[in-house]
PDB file of C-alpha atoms in Angstrom:
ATOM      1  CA  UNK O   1     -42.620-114.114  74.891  1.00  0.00           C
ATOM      2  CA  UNK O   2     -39.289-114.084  75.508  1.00  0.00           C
ATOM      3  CA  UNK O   3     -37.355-114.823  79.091  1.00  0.00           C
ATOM      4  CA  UNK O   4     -34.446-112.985  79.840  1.00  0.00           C
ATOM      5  CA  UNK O   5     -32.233-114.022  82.588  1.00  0.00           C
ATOM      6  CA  UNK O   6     -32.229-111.810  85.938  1.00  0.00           C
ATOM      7  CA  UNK O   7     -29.125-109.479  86.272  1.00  0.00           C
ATOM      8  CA  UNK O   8     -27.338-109.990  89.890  1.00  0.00           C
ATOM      9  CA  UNK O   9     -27.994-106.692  91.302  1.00  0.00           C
ATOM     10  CA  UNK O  10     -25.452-104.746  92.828  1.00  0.00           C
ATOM     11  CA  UNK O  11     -26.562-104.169  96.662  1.00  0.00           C
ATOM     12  CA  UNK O  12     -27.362-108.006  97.003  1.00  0.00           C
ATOM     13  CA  UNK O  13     -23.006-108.585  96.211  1.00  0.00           C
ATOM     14  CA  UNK O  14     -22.189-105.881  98.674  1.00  0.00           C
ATOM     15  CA  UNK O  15     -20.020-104.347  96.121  1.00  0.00           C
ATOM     16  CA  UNK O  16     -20.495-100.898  94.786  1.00  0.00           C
ATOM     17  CA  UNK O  17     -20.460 -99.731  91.644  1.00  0.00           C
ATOM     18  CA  UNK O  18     -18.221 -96.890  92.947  1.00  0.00           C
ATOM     19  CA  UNK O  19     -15.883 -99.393  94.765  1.00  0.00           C
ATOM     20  CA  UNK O  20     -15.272-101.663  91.374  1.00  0.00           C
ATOM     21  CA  UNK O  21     -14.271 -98.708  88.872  1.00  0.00           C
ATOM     22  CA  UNK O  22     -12.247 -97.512  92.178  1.00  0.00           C
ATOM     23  CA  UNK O  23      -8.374 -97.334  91.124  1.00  0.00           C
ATOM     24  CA  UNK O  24      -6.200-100.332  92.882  1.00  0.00           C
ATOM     25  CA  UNK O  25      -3.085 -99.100  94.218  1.00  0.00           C
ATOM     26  CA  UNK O  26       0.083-100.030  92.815  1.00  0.00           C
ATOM     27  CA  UNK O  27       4.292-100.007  93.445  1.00  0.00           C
ATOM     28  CA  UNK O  28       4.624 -97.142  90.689  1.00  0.00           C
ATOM     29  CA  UNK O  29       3.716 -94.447  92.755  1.00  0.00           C
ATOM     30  CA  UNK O  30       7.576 -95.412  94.167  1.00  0.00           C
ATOM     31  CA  UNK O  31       8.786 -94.404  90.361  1.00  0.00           C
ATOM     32  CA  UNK O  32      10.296 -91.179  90.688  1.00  0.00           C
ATOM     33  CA  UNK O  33      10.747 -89.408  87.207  1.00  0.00           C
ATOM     34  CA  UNK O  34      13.017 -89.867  85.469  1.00  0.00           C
ATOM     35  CA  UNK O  35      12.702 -93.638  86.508  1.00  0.00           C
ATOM     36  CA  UNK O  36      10.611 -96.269  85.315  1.00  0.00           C
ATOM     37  CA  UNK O  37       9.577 -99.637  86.073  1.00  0.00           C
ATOM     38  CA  UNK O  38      12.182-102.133  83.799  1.00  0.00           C
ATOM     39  CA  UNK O  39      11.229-104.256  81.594  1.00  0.00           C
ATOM     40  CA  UNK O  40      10.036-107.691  82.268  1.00  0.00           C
ATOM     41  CA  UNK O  41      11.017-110.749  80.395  1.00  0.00           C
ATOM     42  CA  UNK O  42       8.018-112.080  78.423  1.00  0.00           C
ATOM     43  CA  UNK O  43       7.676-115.894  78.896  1.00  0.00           C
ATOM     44  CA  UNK O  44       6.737-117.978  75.429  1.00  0.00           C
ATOM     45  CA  UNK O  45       3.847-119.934  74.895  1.00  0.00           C
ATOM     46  CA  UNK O  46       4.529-123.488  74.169  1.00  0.00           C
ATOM     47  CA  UNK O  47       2.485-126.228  73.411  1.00  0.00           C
ATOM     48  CA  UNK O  48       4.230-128.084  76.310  1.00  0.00           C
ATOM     49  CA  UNK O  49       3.456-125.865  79.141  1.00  0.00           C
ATOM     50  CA  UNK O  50       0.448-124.967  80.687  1.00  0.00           C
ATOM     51  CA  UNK O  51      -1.347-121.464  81.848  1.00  0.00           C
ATOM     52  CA  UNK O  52      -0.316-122.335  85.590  1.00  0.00           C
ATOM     53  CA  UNK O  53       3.364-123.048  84.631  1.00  0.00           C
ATOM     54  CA  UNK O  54       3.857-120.478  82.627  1.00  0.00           C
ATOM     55  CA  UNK O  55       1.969-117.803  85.672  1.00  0.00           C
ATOM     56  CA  UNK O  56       4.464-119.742  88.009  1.00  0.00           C
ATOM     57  CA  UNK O  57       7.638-118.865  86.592  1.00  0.00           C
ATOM     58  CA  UNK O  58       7.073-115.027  86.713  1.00  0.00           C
ATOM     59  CA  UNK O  59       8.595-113.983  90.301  1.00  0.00           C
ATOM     60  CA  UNK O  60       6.130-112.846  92.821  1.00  0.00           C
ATOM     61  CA  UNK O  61       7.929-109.191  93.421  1.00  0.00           C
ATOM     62  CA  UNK O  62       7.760-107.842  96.800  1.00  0.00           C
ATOM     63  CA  UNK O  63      10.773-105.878  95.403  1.00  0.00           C
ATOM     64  CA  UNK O  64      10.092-102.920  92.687  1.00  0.00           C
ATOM     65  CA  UNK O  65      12.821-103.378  90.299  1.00  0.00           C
ATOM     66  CA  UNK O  66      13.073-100.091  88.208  1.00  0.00           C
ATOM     67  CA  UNK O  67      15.468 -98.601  85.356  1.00  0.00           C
ATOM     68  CA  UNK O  68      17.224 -95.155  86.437  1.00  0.00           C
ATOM     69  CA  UNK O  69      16.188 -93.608  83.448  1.00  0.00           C
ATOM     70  CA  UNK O  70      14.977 -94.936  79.624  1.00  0.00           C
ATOM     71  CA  UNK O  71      18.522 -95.160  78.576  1.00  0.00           C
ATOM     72  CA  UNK O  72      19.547 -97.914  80.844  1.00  0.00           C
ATOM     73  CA  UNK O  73      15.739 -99.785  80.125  1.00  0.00           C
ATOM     74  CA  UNK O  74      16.316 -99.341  76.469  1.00  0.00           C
ATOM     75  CA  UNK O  75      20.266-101.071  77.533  1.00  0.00           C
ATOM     76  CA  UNK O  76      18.452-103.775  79.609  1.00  0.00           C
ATOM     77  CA  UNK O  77      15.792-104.541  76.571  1.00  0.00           C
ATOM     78  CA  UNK O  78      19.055-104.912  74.415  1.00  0.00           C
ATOM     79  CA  UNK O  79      20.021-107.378  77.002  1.00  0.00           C
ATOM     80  CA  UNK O  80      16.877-109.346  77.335  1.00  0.00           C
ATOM     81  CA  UNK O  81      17.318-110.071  73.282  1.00  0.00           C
ATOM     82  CA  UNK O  82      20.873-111.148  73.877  1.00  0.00           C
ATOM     83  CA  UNK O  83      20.393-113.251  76.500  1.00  0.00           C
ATOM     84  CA  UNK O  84      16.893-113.907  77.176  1.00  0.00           C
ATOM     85  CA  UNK O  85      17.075-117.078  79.892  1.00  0.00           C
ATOM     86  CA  UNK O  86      19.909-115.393  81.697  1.00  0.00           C
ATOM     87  CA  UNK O  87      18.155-111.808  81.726  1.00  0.00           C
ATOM     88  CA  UNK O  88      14.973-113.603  83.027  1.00  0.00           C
ATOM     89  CA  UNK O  89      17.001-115.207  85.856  1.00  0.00           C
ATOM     90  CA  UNK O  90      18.629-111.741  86.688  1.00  0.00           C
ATOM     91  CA  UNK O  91      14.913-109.992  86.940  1.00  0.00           C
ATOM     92  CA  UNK O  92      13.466-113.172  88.907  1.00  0.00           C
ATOM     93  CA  UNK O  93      16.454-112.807  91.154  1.00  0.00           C
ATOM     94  CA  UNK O  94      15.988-108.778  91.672  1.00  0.00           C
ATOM     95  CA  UNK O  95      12.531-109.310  92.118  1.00  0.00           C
ATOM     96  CA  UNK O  96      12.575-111.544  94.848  1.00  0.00           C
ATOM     97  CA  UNK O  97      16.218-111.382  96.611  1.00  0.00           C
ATOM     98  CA  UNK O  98      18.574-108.816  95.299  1.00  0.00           C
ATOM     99  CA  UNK O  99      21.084-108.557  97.812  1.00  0.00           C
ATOM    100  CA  UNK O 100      21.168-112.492  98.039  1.00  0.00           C
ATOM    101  CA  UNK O 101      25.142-113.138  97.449  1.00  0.00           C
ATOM    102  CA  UNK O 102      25.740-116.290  94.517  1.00  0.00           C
ATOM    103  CA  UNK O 103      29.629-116.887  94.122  1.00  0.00           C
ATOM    104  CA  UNK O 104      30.638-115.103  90.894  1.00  0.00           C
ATOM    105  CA  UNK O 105      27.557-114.169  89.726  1.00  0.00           C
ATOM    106  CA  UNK O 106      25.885-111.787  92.702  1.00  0.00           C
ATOM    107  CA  UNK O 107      27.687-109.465  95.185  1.00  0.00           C
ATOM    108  CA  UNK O 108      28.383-106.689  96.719  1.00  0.00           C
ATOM    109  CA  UNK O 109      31.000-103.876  94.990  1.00  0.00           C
ATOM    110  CA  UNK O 110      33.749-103.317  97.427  1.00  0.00           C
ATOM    111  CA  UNK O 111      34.708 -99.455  97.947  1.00  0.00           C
ATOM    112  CA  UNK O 112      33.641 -96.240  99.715  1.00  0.00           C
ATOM    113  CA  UNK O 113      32.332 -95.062  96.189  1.00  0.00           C
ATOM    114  CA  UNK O 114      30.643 -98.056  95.538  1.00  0.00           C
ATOM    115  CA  UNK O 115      28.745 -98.526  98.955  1.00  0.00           C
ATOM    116  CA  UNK O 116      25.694 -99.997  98.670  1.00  0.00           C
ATOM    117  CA  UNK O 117      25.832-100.883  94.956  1.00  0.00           C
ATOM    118  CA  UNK O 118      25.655-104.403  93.922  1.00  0.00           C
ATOM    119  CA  UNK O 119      26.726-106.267  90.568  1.00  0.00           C
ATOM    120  CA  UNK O 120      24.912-109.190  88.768  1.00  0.00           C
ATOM    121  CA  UNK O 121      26.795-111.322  85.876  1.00  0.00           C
ATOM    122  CA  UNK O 122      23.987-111.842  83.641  1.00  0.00           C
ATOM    123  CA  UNK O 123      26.768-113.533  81.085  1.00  0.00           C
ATOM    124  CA  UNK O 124      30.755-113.699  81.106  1.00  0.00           C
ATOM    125  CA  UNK O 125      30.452-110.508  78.849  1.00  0.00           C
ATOM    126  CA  UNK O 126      27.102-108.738  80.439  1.00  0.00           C
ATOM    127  CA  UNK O 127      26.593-107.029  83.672  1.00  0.00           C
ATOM    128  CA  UNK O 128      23.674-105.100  85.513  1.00  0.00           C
ATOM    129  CA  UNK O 129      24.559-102.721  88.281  1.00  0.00           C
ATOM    130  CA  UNK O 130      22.509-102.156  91.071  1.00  0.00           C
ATOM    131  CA  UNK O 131      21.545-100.363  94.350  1.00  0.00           C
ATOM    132  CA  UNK O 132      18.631-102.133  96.389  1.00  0.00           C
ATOM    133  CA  UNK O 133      16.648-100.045  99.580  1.00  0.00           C
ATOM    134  CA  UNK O 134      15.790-102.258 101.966  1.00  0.00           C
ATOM    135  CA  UNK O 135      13.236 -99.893 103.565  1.00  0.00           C
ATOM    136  CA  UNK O 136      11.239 -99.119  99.894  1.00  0.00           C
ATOM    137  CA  UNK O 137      11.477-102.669  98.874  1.00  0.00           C
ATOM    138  CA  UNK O 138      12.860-100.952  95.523  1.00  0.00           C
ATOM    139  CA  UNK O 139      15.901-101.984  93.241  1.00  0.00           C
ATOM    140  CA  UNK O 140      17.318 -99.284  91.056  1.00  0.00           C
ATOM    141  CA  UNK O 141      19.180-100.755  88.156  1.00  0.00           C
ATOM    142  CA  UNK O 142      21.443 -97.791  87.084  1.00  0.00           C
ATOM    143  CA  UNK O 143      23.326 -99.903  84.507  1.00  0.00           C
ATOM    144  CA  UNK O 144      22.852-102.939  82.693  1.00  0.00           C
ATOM    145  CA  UNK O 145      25.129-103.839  79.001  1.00  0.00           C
ATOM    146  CA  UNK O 146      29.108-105.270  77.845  1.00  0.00           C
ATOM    147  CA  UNK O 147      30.886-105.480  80.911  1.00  0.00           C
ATOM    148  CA  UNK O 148      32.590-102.125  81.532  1.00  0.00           C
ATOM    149  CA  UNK O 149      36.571-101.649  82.103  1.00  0.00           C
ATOM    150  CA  UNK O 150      35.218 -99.840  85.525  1.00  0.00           C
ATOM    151  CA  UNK O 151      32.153-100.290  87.540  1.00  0.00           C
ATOM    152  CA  UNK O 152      30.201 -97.672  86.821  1.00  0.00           C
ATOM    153  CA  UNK O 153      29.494 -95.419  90.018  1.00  0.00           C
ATOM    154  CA  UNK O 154      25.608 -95.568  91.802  1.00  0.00           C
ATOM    155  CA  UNK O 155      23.489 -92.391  92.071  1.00  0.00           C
TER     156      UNK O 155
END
């Protein structure tokens, strides 16, 4: 004869079968074609750090940071290869304060054209461009690359 363990049955948990294949809301449904969510910086395994290190240096993101369009995410993968420590500081950075001013490196672009757009130094030869909503909790990155002659304008 053999014993097979009891199953936990559903109604004794209080949680549905209906309620756990139920789809969890998410910050996407604020990507508005032809925008998409950029691409986060991967963190390495090392034999060094733990599971809980490695979980604590991805940014809790009460901001969405999104790409205007797959041109400027394929730009900002390009980036991530070139510099991948100071790309990963960038997206921490847009994830968690964007429009937190650092001397030469974050600020606002001066300018009735520019108003509202911000400008991260990612290296002395790399820039992303930005716009952050305050009220969405959203950062659109319309650029990121080589540091343009001009800043390029927002959308």
């Amino acid at each position: 004869m053999t014993h097979t363990p009891p199953t936990p049955d559903d109604s004794e948990s209080g949680v549905s079968s209906e309620e756990l294949s139920a789809p969890v809301p998410v910050l996407s449904e604020l990507v508005i074609p032809p925008e998409e969510a950029l691409t986060a910086p991967r963190t390495s395994l090392s034999t060094k750090k733990n599971a809980a290190e490695i979980i604590a240096q991805l940014p809790e993101s009460p901001w969405l940071v999104v790409a205007k369009n797959r041109r400027v995410n394929r730009d900002w993968e390009a980036l991530l290869l070139r510099a991948p420590e100071n790309a990963r500081r960038c997206y921490q950075d847009l994830c968690t304060s964007p429009m937190l001013r650092k001397p030469r490196r974050v600020f606002p672009l001066k300018g009735k054209l520019y108003q509202g757009a911000w400008e991260y130094e990612v290296t002395s030869s790399d820039r992303v461009f930005y716009v952050p909503d305050e009220h969405k909790r959203k950062v659109l990155v319309y650029y990121a690359g080589t540091h343009p002659k001009s800043a390029p304008t927002p959308p």
